[in-house]
Amino acid sequence: MLENVFPTTAEIPSQWQLNGTIEQREYLVNGELKLWAGPMNDVVSPVTLNNGNGNEKNIIGSTPLLTEKESLEALDAAVLAYNNGTGEWPTMSITNRIAHVEQFLFEMKKQRTDVVKLLMWEIGKNLPDSEKEFDRTCIYIEDTIKELKSLDHRNSKFENEENIIAQIRRVPMGVALCMGPYNYPLNETFTTLIPALIMGNTVVFKPAKYGVLFIKPLLNVFKKCFPKGVINIIYGKGRETVGALMETGKIDVFAFIGTNKGASDIKKLHPKPHRLRSVLGLDAKNPAIILPDADIDLAVTEVLAGSLSFNGQRCTALKIIFVHENMSGSFIQKFTAAVAKLKIGMPWEKDVKITPLPEPGKTAFLAGLVNDAKQFGAAVVNENGGAVNDTFFYPAVLYPVNEKMRIYTEEQFGPVVPIVPYKNIDEVINYVVQSDFGQQLSIFGKDPKTIGHLIDELANQVGRININTQCQRGPDVYPFNGRKNSAEGTLSVADALRAFSIRVLIATKETTANKEIVQTIVREHQSNYLRLDYIF
Ligand code: G3H
């Protein structure tokens, strides 16, 4: 059924054709778009082409393989622009920093079509989801600006405790290194990059492994909208570029979305760990728990979206499904019927849900998980489940899954749905308690008493418990975090502003002379920090 899944060039709608490969040699350092003359990294699209005789690897462009030297130049530029907190950017008024970010947003919006198109080609995300990623990111930036204004309003006052008058404000941390994931290369990266910038930090940004070319249309926008050195964009292998940055000890905040192993390896390189703040979004193995009285149709709809949206490549995806044994038969029947209705195809096709996978070797990895599960007694219970054609993997529903199988604990980050039958809810609670991960979970059921009890058992295990609802990050104003190996720190529109800043207190003893000094500073606008004005 997958023989004809890939298109010939002629079959690609003209609107989505790339018209040649994109050689992207520029990188942004110190306000300058530099041209890289060294080795390049090929960008291979998950959309393999059918050349009439079979599959053909589809190289759609290339990006620079910078070395330690160029990444250290980028760091130097960020360090200089921060200038120990005395640079133009960290000392700029909030109103002016907001104006730069607003200009960036205005210019970024003009690049929507190009960015969306490249997201589809580079990571295989379908058109509505690629558009949503772009639009959600713009809304996130707007909300960040709104939240910063409201934070500023809340802080535009004086406290008076024990005769100490104080004003408390938030100021930047220093130089931030921001790295995002391939599944949300725009959104997740910008949910750290923008708060870092708007709070006055300077940034070195290294795009994800896949989802790199789409930055090209934004390079000029970054260059145009921010003072030199404030944002620096580098490309290349993590080992050569990021490792060198961390070893200098000059990174103050490390924002990273990826694996916990990757995060630990990078963090360890910092020579003064107490001077590094980390904001990390990491692995997860979010369970769905389907109680015996659950509304099956609702559970099927939510678990389908939760486990297979963007082919299961979401950190928040439901990655293991516990179903009470009394209803596992009916659940599987309805679930596999729903999976069969998911349209497969290329990202731009109408209503398509399952698309090719961007990571090289991913289909073999997933097939390995399926074969391992089969060895220990599971079967693929849906028609065509696990069928592979090059970068395309047809969703596999595995049942009955048990603790001997790799898929029981390993994160698949792809279209494999393991279903575990359980007799006693304690088996599920034990799984969650023993898990290395603690991001979210979903409970499906009707009885308030049972659900209430389960919430109490599980509230200290994860960062979010969803009732009759799939796991998800949004709405972005809600805190997004995790325990154990799933995260460090909390992100949300408001929390991210806190993550990239530290409070500074301006305080004085309440004497007539001190009050007069403070009042004069405020009245005559003598300080960017000690002030009572209102940012509209
Ligand atoms: O990959 C992790 C993303 O933050 C998930 O976001 O739940 O909105 O898809 P989402």
Coordinates of C-alpha atoms in Angstrom, one line a residue, residues 225-535:
C225 CA 15.7 44.3 13.6
F226 CA 18.3 43.8 16.4
P227 CA 21.5 45.8 17.2
K228 CA 24.7 44.0 16.2
G229 CA 25.8 41.1 18.3
V230 CA 22.5 40.8 20.1
I231 CA 21.5 37.7 18.1
N232 CA 24.0 35.5 16.4
I233 CA 23.0 32.4 14.4
I234 CA 25.4 29.5 13.8
Y235 CA 25.1 26.2 12.0
G236 CA 27.0 22.9 12.2
K237 CA 27.5 19.8 14.3
G238 CA 26.8 20.1 18.0
R239 CA 30.0 18.5 19.0
E240 CA 32.2 21.1 17.2
T241 CA 30.1 24.2 17.8
V242 CA 28.1 24.0 21.0
G243 CA 30.7 22.1 23.0
A244 CA 33.3 24.8 22.4
L245 CA 30.8 27.5 23.5
M246 CA 30.0 25.8 26.8
E247 CA 33.7 25.1 27.6
T248 CA 34.4 28.8 27.7
G249 CA 32.2 29.3 30.7
K250 CA 30.7 32.4 29.1
I251 CA 27.2 31.0 28.6
D252 CA 24.9 32.2 31.4
V253 CA 21.6 30.5 30.3
F254 CA 21.3 27.3 28.3
A255 CA 17.9 26.8 26.7
F256 CA 17.6 23.4 25.1
I257 CA 14.8 21.2 23.8
G258 CA 16.0 17.7 23.1
T259 CA 17.1 14.5 24.8
N260 CA 18.1 14.4 28.5
K261 CA 21.4 12.7 27.4
G262 CA 22.2 15.6 25.0
A263 CA 21.4 18.2 27.7
S264 CA 23.5 16.5 30.3
D265 CA 26.5 16.1 27.9
I266 CA 26.4 19.8 27.1
K267 CA 25.8 21.0 30.6
K268 CA 28.7 19.1 32.0
L269 CA 31.1 21.0 29.8
H270 CA 30.5 24.3 31.6
P271 CA 33.5 24.9 33.9
K272 CA 31.4 26.9 36.5
P273 CA 28.1 25.0 36.8
H274 CA 26.7 27.3 39.4
R275 CA 26.9 30.2 36.9
L276 CA 24.8 28.3 34.3
R277 CA 21.0 28.5 34.5
S278 CA 19.3 25.8 32.3
V279 CA 15.9 25.8 30.8
L280 CA 15.3 22.3 29.3
G281 CA 12.5 20.5 27.6
L282 CA 13.4 16.8 27.3
D283 CA 12.2 13.3 26.7
A284 CA 8.8 12.0 27.8
K285 CA 6.8 8.8 27.8
N286 CA 3.3 10.2 28.6
P287 CA 0.8 7.5 29.4
A288 CA -2.9 7.4 28.6
I289 CA -4.9 5.6 31.4
I290 CA -8.2 4.3 30.2
L291 CA -10.4 3.4 33.1
P292 CA -13.1 0.7 32.8
D293 CA -16.0 3.3 32.7
A294 CA -14.3 5.5 30.1
D295 CA -16.3 6.9 27.1
I296 CA -14.6 4.7 24.5
D297 CA -15.4 7.0 21.5
L298 CA -14.0 10.0 23.3
A299 CA -10.9 8.1 24.4
V300 CA -10.3 6.8 20.9
T301 CA -10.5 10.4 19.4
E302 CA -8.2 11.8 22.0
V303 CA -5.7 9.0 22.0
L304 CA -5.6 9.0 18.2
A305 CA -4.7 12.7 18.1
G306 CA -2.5 12.4 21.2
S307 CA -0.4 9.5 19.8
L308 CA -0.4 10.2 16.1
S309 CA -0.5 13.9 15.4
F310 CA 2.6 14.8 13.4
N311 CA 3.3 11.1 13.3
G312 CA 3.7 10.9 17.1
Q313 CA 6.7 13.3 16.9
R314 CA 5.7 15.5 19.8
C315 CA 7.3 15.5 23.2
T316 CA 3.8 15.7 24.6
A317 CA 2.5 12.7 22.5
L318 CA 0.8 9.9 24.3
K319 CA 3.5 7.2 24.1
I320 CA 2.0 4.3 26.0
I321 CA -1.7 3.4 26.4
F322 CA -3.0 1.5 29.4
V323 CA -6.4 0.1 28.8
H324 CA -8.4 -1.9 31.4
E325 CA -8.6 -5.5 30.2
N326 CA -12.4 -5.5 30.3
M327 CA -12.5 -3.0 27.5
S328 CA -9.2 -3.6 25.6
G329 CA -11.0 -5.6 22.9
S330 CA -13.5 -2.9 22.1
F331 CA -11.0 -0.1 22.4
I332 CA -8.6 -1.8 20.0
Q333 CA -11.3 -2.4 17.5
K334 CA -12.4 1.2 17.4
F335 CA -8.9 2.6 17.7
T336 CA -7.5 0.5 14.8
A337 CA -10.6 1.5 12.7
A338 CA -9.8 5.1 13.4
V339 CA -6.1 4.7 12.5
A340 CA -7.1 3.1 9.2
K341 CA -9.0 6.3 8.3
L342 CA -6.0 8.5 8.7
K343 CA -5.0 9.8 5.3
I344 CA -1.3 9.1 4.4
G345 CA 0.6 11.2 2.0
M346 CA 2.7 14.3 1.4
P347 CA 2.6 17.3 3.7
W348 CA 0.7 19.6 1.3
E349 CA -2.0 17.1 0.5
K350 CA -5.5 18.0 1.7
D351 CA -6.5 16.2 5.0
V352 CA -3.2 14.3 5.2
K353 CA -2.3 13.2 8.7
I354 CA 0.6 10.7 8.3
T355 CA 3.6 11.9 6.5
P356 CA 7.3 10.8 6.0
L357 CA 9.8 11.1 8.8
P358 CA 12.8 13.4 8.8
E359 CA 15.3 11.6 10.9
P360 CA 17.7 9.3 8.9
G361 CA 17.4 5.7 10.1
K362 CA 14.1 6.4 12.0
T363 CA 12.0 3.9 10.1
A364 CA 14.6 1.2 10.9
F365 CA 14.6 2.2 14.6
L366 CA 10.8 2.0 14.8
A367 CA 10.8 -1.4 12.9
G368 CA 13.3 -2.5 15.6
L369 CA 11.0 -1.5 18.4
V370 CA 8.1 -3.4 16.7
N371 CA 10.2 -6.6 16.1
D372 CA 11.4 -6.5 19.7
A373 CA 7.8 -6.2 20.9
K374 CA 6.8 -9.1 18.7
Q375 CA 9.5 -11.3 20.2
F376 CA 8.0 -10.8 23.6
G377 CA 4.4 -11.6 22.6
A378 CA 2.9 -8.5 21.1
A379 CA 1.2 -8.4 17.7
V380 CA 0.7 -5.5 15.3
V381 CA -3.1 -5.4 15.4
N382 CA -3.9 -2.9 12.6
E383 CA -3.8 -3.6 9.0
N384 CA -0.5 -2.6 7.3
G385 CA 0.8 -1.5 10.7
G386 CA 4.6 -1.1 10.5
A387 CA 4.8 -1.1 6.7
V388 CA 7.8 0.9 5.5
N389 CA 8.8 2.6 2.3
D390 CA 12.1 4.5 2.7
T391 CA 11.2 7.4 5.1
F392 CA 7.6 6.5 5.4
F393 CA 6.4 4.3 8.3
Y394 CA 2.7 3.3 8.5
P395 CA 1.5 3.6 12.1
A396 CA 1.8 0.3 14.0
V397 CA -0.6 -0.4 16.9
L398 CA 1.0 -3.0 19.3
Y399 CA -0.9 -5.3 21.6
P400 CA -0.5 -6.7 24.3
V401 CA 2.6 -4.8 25.4
N402 CA 4.4 -5.8 28.5
E403 CA 7.4 -4.7 30.6
K404 CA 9.9 -7.0 28.8
M405 CA 9.6 -5.0 25.6
R406 CA 11.8 -1.9 24.8
I407 CA 8.7 0.0 23.7
Y408 CA 7.4 -0.2 27.3
T409 CA 9.9 2.3 28.6
E410 CA 11.8 3.7 25.5
E411 CA 10.5 6.8 23.9
Q412 CA 9.5 6.0 20.3
F413 CA 8.9 9.6 19.1
G414 CA 7.1 8.2 16.1
P415 CA 4.0 6.4 14.8
V416 CA 4.1 3.3 17.0
V417 CA 1.2 3.0 19.6
P418 CA 1.8 0.4 22.4
I419 CA -1.3 -0.7 24.2
V420 CA -0.9 -2.4 27.6
P421 CA -3.9 -4.2 29.2
Y422 CA -4.1 -3.9 33.0
K423 CA -6.3 -5.6 35.6
N424 CA -5.5 -3.4 38.6
I425 CA -4.9 0.3 38.6
D426 CA -1.9 -0.2 40.9
E427 CA 0.0 -1.7 37.9
V428 CA -0.4 1.6 36.1
I429 CA 0.4 3.8 39.1
N430 CA 3.5 1.7 39.7
Y431 CA 4.5 2.3 36.0
V432 CA 4.2 6.1 36.4
V433 CA 6.0 6.1 39.7
Q434 CA 8.9 4.0 38.4
S435 CA 9.2 5.8 35.1
D436 CA 12.3 7.8 34.3
F437 CA 10.1 10.5 32.8
G438 CA 7.5 12.8 34.3
Q439 CA 6.0 15.2 31.8
Q440 CA 2.2 14.6 31.6
L441 CA -0.5 11.9 31.5
S442 CA -4.1 11.6 30.5
I443 CA -6.8 9.9 32.5
F444 CA -10.0 8.7 30.7
G445 CA -13.0 7.9 32.8
K446 CA -16.4 9.1 34.2
D447 CA -16.4 8.4 37.9
P448 CA -15.4 11.6 39.8
K449 CA -14.4 9.5 42.9
T450 CA -12.0 7.2 40.9
I451 CA -10.6 10.1 38.9
G452 CA -10.1 12.2 42.0
H453 CA -8.3 9.4 43.8
L454 CA -6.1 8.8 40.8
I455 CA -5.2 12.5 40.6
D456 CA -4.0 12.4 44.2
E457 CA -1.9 9.3 43.5
L458 CA -0.3 10.8 40.5
A459 CA 0.0 14.6 41.2
N460 CA 3.5 14.3 42.5
Q461 CA 4.7 12.3 39.4
V462 CA 4.2 14.6 36.4
G463 CA 3.8 18.3 35.5
R464 CA 0.2 18.1 34.1
I465 CA -2.7 15.6 34.5
N466 CA -5.2 15.8 31.7
I467 CA -8.8 14.5 32.2
N468 CA -10.5 13.0 29.2
T469 CA -8.1 15.1 27.1
Q470 CA -4.9 14.3 25.3
C471 CA -1.6 15.6 26.6
Q472 CA -0.4 18.9 25.1
R473 CA 1.7 21.9 25.7
G474 CA -0.9 24.6 25.1
P475 CA -2.5 27.0 25.8
D476 CA 0.9 28.6 26.0
V477 CA 0.0 30.8 28.9
Y478 CA -0.2 27.6 31.1
P479 CA 3.0 26.3 32.7
F480 CA 4.8 23.7 30.7
N481 CA 7.3 21.6 32.6
G482 CA 8.1 18.1 33.7
R483 CA 9.8 16.1 36.4
K484 CA 12.7 13.6 36.4
N485 CA 14.3 13.3 33.0
S486 CA 11.6 15.3 31.3
A487 CA 12.5 18.9 31.9
E488 CA 14.3 21.5 34.0
G489 CA 12.5 24.7 34.7
T490 CA 9.1 25.8 33.6
L491 CA 8.1 27.5 30.4
S492 CA 5.0 29.5 29.6
V493 CA 4.6 33.0 28.3
A494 CA 5.1 34.4 31.8
D495 CA 7.5 31.8 33.1
A496 CA 9.9 32.2 30.2
L497 CA 10.3 35.9 31.0
R498 CA 11.3 34.8 34.5
A499 CA 13.6 32.0 33.3
F500 CA 15.7 34.5 31.3
S501 CA 15.9 37.2 34.0
I502 CA 16.8 37.7 37.6
R503 CA 15.3 40.1 40.1
V504 CA 17.2 43.2 41.1
L505 CA 16.1 45.1 44.2
I506 CA 16.7 48.8 44.6
A507 CA 16.3 49.5 48.3
T508 CA 16.9 52.2 50.8
K509 CA 16.1 53.0 54.5
E510 CA 13.1 55.1 54.9
T511 CA 14.6 58.4 55.8
T512 CA 13.5 61.9 54.6
A513 CA 16.7 62.3 52.7
N514 CA 16.5 58.9 51.0
K515 CA 12.8 59.4 50.1
E516 CA 13.6 62.7 48.5
I517 CA 16.4 61.1 46.4
V518 CA 14.1 58.3 45.2
Q519 CA 11.3 60.7 44.5
T520 CA 13.5 63.0 42.5
I521 CA 14.9 60.1 40.5
V522 CA 11.4 59.0 39.6
R523 CA 10.0 62.5 39.0
E524 CA 12.9 63.5 36.8
H525 CA 13.2 60.1 35.0
Q526 CA 16.8 59.8 36.1
S527 CA 16.8 56.0 35.8
N528 CA 15.7 53.3 33.4
Y529 CA 15.2 50.9 36.3
L530 CA 14.0 53.0 39.3
R531 CA 10.8 54.5 37.8
L532 CA 7.0 54.5 38.0
D533 CA 6.1 55.1 34.4
Y534 CA 3.5 53.0 32.6
I535 CA 4.4 51.2 29.4

